[in-house]
PDB file of C-alpha atoms and ligand atoms in Angstrom:
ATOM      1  CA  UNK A   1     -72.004 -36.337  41.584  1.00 76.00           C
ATOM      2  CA  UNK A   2     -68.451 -37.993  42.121  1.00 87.00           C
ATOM      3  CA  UNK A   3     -66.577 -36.560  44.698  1.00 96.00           C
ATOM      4  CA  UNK A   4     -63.013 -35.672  43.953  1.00 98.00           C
ATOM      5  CA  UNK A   5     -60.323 -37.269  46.819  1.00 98.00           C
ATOM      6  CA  UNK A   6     -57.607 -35.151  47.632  1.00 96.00           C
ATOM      7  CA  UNK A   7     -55.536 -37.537  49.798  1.00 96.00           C
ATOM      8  CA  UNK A   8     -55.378 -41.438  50.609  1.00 98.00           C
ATOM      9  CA  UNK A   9     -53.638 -42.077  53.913  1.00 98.00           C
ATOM     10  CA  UNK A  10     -53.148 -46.329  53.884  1.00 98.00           C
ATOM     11  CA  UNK A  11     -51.976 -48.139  57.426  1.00 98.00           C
ATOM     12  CA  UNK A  12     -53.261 -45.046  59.273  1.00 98.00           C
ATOM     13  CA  UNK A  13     -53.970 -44.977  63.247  1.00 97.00           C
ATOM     14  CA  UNK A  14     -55.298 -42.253  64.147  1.00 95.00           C
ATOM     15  CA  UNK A  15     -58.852 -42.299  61.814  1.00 96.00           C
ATOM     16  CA  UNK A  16     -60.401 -45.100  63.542  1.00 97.00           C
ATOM     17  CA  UNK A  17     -60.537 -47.942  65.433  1.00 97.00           C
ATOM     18  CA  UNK A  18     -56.807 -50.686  64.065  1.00 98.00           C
ATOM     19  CA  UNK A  19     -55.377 -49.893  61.204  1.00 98.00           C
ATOM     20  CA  UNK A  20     -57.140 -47.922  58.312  1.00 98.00           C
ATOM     21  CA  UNK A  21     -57.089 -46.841  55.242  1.00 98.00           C
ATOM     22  CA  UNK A  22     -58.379 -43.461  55.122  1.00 98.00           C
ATOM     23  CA  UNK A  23     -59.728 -41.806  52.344  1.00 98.00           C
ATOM     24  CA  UNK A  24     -60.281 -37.350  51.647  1.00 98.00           C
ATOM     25  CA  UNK A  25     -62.483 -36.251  50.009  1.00 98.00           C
ATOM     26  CA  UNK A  26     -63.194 -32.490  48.936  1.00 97.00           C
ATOM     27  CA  UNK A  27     -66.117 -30.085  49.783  1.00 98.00           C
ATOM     28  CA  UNK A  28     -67.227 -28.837  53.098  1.00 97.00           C
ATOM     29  CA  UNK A  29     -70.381 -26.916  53.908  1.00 97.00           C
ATOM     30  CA  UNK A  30     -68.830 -25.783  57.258  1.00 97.00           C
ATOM     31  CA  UNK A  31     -66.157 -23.173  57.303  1.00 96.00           C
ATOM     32  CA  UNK A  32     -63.680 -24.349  60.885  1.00 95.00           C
ATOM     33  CA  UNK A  33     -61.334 -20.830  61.433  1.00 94.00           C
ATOM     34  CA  UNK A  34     -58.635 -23.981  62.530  1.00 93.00           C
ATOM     35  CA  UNK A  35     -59.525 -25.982  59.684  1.00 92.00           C
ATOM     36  CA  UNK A  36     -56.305 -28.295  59.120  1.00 87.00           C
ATOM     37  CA  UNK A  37     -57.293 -29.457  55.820  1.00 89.00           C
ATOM     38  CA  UNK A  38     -57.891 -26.185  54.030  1.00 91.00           C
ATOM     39  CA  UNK A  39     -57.602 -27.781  50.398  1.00 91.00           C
ATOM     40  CA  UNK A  40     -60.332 -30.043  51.402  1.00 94.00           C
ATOM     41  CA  UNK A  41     -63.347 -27.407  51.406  1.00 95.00           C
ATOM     42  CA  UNK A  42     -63.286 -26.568  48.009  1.00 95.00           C
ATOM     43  CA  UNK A  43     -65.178 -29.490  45.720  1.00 97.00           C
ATOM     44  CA  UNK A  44     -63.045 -28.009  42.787  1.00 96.00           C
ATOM     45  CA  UNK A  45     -60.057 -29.424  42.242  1.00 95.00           C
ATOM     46  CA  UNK A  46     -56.935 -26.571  43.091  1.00 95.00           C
ATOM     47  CA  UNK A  47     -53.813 -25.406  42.040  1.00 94.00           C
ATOM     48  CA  UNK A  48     -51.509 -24.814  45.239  1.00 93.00           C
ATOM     49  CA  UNK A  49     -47.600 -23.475  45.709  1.00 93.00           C
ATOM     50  CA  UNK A  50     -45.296 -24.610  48.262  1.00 91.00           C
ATOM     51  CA  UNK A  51     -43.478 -21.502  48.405  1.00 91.00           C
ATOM     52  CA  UNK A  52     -40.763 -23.108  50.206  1.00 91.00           C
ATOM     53  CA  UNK A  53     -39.668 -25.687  47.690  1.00 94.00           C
ATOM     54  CA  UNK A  54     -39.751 -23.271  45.181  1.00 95.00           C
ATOM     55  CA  UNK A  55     -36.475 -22.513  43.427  1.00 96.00           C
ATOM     56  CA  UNK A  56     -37.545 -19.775  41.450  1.00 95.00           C
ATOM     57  CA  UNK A  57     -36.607 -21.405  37.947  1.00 96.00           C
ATOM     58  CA  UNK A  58     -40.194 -20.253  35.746  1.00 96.00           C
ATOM     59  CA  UNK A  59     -40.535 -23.608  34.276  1.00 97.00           C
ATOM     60  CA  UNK A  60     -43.886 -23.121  35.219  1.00 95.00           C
ATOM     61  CA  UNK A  61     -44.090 -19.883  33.397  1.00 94.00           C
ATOM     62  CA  UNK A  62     -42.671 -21.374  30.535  1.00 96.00           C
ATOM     63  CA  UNK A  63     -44.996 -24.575  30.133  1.00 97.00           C
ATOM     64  CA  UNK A  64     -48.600 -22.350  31.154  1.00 96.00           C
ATOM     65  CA  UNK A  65     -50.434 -21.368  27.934  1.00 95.00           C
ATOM     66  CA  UNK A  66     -53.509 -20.065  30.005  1.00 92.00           C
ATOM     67  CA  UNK A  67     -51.036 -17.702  32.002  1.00 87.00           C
ATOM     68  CA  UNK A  68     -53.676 -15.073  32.575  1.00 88.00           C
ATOM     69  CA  UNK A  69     -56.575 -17.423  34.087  1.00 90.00           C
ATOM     70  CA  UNK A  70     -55.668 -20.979  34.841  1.00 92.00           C
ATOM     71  CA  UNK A  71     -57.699 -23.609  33.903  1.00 94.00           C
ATOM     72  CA  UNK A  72     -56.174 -26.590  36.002  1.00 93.00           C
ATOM     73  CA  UNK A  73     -54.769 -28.411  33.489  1.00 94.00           C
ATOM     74  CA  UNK A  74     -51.652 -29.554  35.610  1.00 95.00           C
ATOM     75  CA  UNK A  75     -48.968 -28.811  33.130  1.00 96.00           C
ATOM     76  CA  UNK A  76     -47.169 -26.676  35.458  1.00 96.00           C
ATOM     77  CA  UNK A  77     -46.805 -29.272  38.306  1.00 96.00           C
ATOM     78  CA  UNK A  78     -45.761 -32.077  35.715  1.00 96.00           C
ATOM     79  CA  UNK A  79     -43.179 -29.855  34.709  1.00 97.00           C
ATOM     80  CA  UNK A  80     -41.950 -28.196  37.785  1.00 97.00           C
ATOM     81  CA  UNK A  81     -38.338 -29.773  39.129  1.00 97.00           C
ATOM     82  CA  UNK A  82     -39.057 -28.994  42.621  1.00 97.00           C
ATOM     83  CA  UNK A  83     -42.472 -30.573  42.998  1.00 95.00           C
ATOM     84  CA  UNK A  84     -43.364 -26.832  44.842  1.00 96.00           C
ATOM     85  CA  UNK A  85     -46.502 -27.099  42.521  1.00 95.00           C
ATOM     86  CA  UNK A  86     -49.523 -29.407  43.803  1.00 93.00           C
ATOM     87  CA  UNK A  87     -52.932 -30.230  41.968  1.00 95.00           C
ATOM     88  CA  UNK A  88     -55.350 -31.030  45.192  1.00 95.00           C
ATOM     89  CA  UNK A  89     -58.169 -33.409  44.156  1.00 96.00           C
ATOM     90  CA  UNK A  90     -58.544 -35.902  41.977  1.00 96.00           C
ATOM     91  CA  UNK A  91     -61.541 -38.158  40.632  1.00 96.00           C
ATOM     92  CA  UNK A  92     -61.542 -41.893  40.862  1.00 98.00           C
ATOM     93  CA  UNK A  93     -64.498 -44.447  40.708  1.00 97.00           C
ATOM     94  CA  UNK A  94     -65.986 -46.380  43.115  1.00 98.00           C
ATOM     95  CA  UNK A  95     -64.492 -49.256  41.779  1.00 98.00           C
ATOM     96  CA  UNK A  96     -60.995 -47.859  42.240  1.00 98.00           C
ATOM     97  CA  UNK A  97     -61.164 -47.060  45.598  1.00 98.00           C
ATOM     98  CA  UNK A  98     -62.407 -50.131  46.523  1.00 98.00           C
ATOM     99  CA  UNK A  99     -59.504 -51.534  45.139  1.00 98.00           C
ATOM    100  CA  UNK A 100     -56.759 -49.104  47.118  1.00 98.00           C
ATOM    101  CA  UNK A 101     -58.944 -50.097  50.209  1.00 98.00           C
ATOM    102  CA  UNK A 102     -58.593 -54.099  49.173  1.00 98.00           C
ATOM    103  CA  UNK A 103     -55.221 -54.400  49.345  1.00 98.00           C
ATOM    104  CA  UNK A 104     -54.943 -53.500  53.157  1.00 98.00           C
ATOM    105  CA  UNK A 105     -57.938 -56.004  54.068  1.00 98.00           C
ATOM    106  CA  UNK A 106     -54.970 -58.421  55.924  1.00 98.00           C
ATOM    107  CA  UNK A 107     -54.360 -55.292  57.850  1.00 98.00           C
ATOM    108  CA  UNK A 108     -57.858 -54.180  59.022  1.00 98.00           C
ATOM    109  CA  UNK A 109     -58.724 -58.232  59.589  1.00 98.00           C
ATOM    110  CA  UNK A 110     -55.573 -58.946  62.275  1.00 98.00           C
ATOM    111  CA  UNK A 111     -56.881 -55.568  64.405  1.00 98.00           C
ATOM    112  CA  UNK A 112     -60.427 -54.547  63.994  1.00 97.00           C
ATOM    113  CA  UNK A 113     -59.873 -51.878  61.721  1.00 98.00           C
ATOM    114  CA  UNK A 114     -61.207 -51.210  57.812  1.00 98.00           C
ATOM    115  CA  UNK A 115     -61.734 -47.717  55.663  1.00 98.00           C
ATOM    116  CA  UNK A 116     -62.808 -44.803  57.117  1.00 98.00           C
ATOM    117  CA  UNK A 117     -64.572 -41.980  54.470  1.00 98.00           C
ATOM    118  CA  UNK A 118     -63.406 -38.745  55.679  1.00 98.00           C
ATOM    119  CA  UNK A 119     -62.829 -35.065  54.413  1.00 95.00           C
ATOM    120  CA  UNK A 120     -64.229 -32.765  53.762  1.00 95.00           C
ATOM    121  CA  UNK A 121     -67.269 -33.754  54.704  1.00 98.00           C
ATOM    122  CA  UNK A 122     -67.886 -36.911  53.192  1.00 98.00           C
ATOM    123  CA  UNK A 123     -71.472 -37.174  54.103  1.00 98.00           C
ATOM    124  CA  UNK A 124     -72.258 -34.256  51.340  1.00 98.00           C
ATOM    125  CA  UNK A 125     -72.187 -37.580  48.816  1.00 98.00           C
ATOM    126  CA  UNK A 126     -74.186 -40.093  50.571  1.00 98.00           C
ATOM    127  CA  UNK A 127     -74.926 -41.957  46.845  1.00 98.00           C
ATOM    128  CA  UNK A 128     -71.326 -42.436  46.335  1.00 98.00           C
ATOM    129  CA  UNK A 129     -70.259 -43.068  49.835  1.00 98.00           C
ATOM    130  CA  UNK A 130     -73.500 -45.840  50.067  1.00 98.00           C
ATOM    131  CA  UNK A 131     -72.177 -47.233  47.038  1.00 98.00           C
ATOM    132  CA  UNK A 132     -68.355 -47.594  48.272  1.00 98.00           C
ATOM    133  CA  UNK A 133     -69.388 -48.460  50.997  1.00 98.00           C
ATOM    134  CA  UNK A 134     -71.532 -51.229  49.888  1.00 98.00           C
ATOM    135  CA  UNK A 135     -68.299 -52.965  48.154  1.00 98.00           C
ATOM    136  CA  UNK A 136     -66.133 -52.384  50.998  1.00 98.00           C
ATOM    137  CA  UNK A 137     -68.833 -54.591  53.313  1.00 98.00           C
ATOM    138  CA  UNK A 138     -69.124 -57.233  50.488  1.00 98.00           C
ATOM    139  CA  UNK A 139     -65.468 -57.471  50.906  1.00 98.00           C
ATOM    140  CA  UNK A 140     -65.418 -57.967  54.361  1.00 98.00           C
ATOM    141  CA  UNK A 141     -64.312 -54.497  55.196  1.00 98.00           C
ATOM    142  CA  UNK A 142     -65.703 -52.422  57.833  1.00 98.00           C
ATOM    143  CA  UNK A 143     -66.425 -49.044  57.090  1.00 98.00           C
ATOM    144  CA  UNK A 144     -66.363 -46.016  59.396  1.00 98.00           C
ATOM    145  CA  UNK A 145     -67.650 -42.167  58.552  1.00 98.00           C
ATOM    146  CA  UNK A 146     -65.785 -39.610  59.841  1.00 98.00           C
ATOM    147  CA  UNK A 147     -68.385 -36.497  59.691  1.00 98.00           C
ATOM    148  CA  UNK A 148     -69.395 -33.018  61.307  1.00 98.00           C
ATOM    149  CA  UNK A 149     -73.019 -34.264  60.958  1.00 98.00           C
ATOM    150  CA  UNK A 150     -74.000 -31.424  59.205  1.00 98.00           C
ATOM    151  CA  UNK A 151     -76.033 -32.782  56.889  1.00 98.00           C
ATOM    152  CA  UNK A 152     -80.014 -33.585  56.182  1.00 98.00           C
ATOM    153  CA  UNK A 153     -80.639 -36.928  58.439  1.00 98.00           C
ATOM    154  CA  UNK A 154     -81.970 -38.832  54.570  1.00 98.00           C
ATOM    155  CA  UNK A 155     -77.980 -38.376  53.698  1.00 98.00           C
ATOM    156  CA  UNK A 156     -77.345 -41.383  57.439  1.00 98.00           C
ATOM    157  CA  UNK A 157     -80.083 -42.956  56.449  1.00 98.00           C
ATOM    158  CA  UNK A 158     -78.326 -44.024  53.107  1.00 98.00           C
ATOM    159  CA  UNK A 159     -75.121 -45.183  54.555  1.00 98.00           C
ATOM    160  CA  UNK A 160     -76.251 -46.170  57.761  1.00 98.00           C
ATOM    161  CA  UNK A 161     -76.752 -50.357  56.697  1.00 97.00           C
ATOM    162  CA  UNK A 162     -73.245 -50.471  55.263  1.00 98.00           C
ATOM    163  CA  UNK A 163     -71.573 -48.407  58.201  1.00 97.00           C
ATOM    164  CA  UNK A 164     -70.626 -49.460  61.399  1.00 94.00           C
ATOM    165  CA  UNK A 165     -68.597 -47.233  63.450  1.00 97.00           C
ATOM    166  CA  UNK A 166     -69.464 -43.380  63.347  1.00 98.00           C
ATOM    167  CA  UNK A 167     -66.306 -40.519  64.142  1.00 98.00           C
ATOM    168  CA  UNK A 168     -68.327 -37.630  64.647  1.00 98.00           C
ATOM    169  CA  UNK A 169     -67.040 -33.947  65.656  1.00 97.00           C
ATOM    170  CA  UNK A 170     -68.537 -32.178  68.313  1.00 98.00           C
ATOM    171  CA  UNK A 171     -66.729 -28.813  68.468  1.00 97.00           C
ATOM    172  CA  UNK A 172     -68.480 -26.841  70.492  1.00 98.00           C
ATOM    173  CA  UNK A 173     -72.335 -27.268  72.529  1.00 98.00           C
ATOM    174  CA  UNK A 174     -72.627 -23.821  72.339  1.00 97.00           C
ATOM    175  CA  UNK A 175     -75.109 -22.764  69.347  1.00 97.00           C
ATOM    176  CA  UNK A 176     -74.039 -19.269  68.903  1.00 97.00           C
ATOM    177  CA  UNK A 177     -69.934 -20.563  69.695  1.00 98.00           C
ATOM    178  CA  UNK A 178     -70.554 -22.957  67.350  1.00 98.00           C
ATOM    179  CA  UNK A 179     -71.455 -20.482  64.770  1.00 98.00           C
ATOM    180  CA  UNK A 180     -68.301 -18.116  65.527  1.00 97.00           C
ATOM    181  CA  UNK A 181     -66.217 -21.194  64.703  1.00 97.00           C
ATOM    182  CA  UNK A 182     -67.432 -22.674  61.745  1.00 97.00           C
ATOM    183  CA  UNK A 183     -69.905 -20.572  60.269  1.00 97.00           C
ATOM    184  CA  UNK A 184     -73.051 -22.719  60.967  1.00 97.00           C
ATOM    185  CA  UNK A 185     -75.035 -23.695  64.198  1.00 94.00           C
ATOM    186  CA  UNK A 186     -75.444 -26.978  65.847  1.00 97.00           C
ATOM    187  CA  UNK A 187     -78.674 -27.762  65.937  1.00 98.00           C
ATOM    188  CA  UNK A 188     -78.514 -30.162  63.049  1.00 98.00           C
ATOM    189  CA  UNK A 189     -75.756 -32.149  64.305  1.00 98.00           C
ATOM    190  CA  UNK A 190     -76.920 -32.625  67.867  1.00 98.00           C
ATOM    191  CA  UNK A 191     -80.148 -33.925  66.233  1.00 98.00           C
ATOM    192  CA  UNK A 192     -78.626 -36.269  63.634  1.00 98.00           C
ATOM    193  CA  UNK A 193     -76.368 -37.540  67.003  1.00 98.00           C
ATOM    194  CA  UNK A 194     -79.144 -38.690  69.153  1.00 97.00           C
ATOM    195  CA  UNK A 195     -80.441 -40.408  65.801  1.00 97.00           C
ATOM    196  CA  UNK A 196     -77.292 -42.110  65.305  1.00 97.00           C
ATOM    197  CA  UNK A 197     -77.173 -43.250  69.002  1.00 97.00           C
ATOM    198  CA  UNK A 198     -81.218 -44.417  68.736  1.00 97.00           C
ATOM    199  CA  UNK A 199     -79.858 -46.873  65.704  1.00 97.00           C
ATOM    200  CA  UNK A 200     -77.320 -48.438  68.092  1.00 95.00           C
ATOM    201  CA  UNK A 201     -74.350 -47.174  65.791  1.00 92.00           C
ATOM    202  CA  UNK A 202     -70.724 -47.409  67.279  1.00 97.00           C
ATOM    203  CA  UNK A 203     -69.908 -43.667  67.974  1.00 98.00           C
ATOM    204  CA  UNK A 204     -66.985 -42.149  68.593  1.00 98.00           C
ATOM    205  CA  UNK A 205     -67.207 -38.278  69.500  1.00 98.00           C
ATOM    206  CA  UNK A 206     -64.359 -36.125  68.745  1.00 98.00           C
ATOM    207  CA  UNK A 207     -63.057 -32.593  69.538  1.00 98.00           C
ATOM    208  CA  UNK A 208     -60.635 -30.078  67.821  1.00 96.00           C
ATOM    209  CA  UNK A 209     -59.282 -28.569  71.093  1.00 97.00           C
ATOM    210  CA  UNK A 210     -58.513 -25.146  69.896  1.00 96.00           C
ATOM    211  CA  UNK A 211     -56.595 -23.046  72.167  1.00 95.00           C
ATOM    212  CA  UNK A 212     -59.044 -19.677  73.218  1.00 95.00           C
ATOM    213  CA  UNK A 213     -62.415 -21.521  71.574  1.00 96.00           C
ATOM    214  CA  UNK A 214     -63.227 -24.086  73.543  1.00 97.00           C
ATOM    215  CA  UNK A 215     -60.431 -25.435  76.004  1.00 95.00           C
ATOM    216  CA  UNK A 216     -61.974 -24.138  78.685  1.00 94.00           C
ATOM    217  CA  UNK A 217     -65.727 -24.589  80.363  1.00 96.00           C
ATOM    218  CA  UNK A 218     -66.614 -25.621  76.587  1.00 97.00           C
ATOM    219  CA  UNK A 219     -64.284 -28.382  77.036  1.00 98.00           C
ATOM    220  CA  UNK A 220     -66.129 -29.633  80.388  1.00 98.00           C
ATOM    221  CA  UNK A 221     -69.373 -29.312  78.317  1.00 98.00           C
ATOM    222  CA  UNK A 222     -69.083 -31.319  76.009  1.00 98.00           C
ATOM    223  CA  UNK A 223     -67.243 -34.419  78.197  1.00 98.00           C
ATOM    224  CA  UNK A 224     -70.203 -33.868  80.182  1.00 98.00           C
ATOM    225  CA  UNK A 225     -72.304 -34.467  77.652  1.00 98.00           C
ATOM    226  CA  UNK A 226     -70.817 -36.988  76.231  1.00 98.00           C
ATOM    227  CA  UNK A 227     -70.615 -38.652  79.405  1.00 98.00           C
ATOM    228  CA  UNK A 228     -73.937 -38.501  80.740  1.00 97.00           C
ATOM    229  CA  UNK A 229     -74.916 -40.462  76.792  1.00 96.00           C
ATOM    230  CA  UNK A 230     -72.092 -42.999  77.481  1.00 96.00           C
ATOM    231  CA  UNK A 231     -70.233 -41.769  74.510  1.00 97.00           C
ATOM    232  CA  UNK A 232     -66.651 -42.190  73.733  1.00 97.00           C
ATOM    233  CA  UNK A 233     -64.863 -39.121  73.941  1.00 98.00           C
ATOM    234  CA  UNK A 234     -61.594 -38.153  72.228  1.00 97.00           C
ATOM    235  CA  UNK A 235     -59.525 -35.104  71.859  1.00 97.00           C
ATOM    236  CA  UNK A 236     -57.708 -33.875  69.229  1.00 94.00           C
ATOM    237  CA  UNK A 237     -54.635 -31.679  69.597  1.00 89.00           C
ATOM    238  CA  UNK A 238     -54.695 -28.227  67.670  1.00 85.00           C
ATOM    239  CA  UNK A 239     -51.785 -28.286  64.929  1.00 76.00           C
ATOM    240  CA  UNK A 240     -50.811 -25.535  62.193  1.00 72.00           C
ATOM    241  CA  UNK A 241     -49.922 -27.250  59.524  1.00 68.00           C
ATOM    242  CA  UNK A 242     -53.212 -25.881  57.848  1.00 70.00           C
ATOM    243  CA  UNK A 243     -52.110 -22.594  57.677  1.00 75.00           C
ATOM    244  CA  UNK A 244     -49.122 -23.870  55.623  1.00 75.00           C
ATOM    245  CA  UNK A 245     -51.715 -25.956  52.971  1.00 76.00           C
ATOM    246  CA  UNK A 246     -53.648 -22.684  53.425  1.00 78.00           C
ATOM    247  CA  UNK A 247     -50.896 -20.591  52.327  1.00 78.00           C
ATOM    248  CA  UNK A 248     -49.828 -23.082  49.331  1.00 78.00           C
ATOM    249  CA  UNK A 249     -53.450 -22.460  47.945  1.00 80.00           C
ATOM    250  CA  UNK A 250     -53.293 -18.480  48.608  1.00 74.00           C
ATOM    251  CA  UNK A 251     -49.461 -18.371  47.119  1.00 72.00           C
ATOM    252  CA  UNK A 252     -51.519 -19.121  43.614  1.00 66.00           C
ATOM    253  CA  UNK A 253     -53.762 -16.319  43.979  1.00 57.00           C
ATOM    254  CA  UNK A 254     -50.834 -13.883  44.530  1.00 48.00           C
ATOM    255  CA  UNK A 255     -48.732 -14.552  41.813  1.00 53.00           C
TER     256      UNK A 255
HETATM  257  S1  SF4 B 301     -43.000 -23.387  40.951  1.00 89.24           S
HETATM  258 FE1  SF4 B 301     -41.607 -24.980  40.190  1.00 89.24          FE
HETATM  259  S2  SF4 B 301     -41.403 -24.557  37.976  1.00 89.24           S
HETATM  260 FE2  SF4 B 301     -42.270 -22.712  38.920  1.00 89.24          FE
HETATM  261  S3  SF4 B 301     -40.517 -21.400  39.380  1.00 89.24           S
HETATM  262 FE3  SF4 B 301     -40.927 -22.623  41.230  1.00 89.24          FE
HETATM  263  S4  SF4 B 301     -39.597 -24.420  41.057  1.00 89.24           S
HETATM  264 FE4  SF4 B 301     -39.715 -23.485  39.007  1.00 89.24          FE
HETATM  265  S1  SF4 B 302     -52.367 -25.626  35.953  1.00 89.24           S
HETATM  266 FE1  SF4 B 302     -50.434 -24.559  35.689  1.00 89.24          FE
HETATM  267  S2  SF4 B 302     -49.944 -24.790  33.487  1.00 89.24           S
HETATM  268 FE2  SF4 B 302     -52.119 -25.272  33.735  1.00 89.24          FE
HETATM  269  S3  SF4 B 302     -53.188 -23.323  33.350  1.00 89.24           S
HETATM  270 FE3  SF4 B 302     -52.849 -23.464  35.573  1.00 89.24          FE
HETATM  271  S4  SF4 B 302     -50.926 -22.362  35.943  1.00 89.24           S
HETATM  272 FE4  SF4 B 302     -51.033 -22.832  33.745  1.00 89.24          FE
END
């Protein structure tokens, strides 16, 4: 299956160790209440509305011929003057990414940084990510995996000798907190960690800190845990621009 990207962030900072080039892509088999990337758990590709850019001309209305039951076929955000109408997700080969990811390589070279797969979870498509990731390497490029770790240990096993740096969420130690917050317990993930740290992977752990969930003795937890495996801990600050994205995707729905 070819997973469908629904954003490319180049010269990023904050995915990964220098600068990256960052790739989305859709589907998610957890379910994070704080999610920040709502149009990312989907695999389908989705019709959102900014509400807030729109200027109420029905251009939209005009252009649809599937007005009762749309069928994604993007007329409506070709056609719309304020760009309030968004298609999220988008297929491109292997071969295409590798070439967005190419034309940074001076960047990543000059300060130890390369393409990090993200999402979504990216991890649901170890095939495709393998084989991306397989070009990126013969390129020169290093490749990280941002990942919940959710996912059978056979799915590492395929990237693992084309990956070397590993951004993996630990949101809460907790099994049944962990469940309350994104649907699914931990027990999978804390198993595919200590695999990832027996194969001597770079691994960097990282933690939504979500105000009321686990900022408190959740918090000291997990950098205890983290500490006592010599991990690399980072935090990352709760924002809320998902519930905008969220509320683009839910506009649709209403009208
Ligand atoms: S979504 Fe775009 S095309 Fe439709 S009414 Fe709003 S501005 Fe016009
Ligand atoms: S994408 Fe827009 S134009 Fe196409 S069917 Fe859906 S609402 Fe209609």
């Amino acid at each position: 299956m070819t997973p469908l990207v629904f954003d490319i962030k180049r010269t990023s900072t904050t995915d990964g160790p220098g600068i990256r080039t960052a790739v989305f892509f859709k589907g998610c088999n957890l379910d994070c209440r704080w999610c920040h990337n709502p149009e990312s758990k989907s695999p389908r590709v989705q019709l959102g509305l900014l509400t807030e850019k729109c200027v109420g001309c029905g251009v939209c209305r005009t252009v649809c011929v599937h007005p009762d039951s749309c069928v994604i076929c993007g007329k409506c955000t070709e056609n719309c003057p304020a760009e309030a109408r968004k298609l999220y997700g988008r297929e491109y080969t292997a071969d295409e990414l590798h070439g967005i990811i190419l034309a940074d390589r001076d960047y990543y070279l000059a300060t130890g940084g390369g393409v990090t797969f993200s999402g979504g979870e990216c991890m649901l498509y170890p095939d495709f990510m393998a084989e991306l990731a397989e070009k990126c390497v013969n390129s020169g490029i290093s490749v990280a995996i941002d990942t919940a770790g959710n996912v059978p240990w056979s799915h590492f096993e395929k990237i693992l000798p084309f990956s070397d740096c590993f951004l993996y969420d630990i949101k809460a130690l907790d099994p049944d907190l962990h469940k309350a917050g994104t649907g699914a317990d931990n027990r999978l993930i804390l198993e595919n960690l200590d695999k990832l740290i027996s194969a001597g992977k770079r691994i960097i752990i990282r933690t939504p800190v979500i105000p009321g969930y686990n900022d408190g003795d959740e918090l000291e937890k997990i950098k205890a845990y983290c500490a006592r495996r010599n991990l690399t801990h980072e935090l990352l600050p709760y924002h809320a621009i998902g519930e905008s994205k969220k509320a683009a995707l839910e506009a649709i729905n209403h009208l």
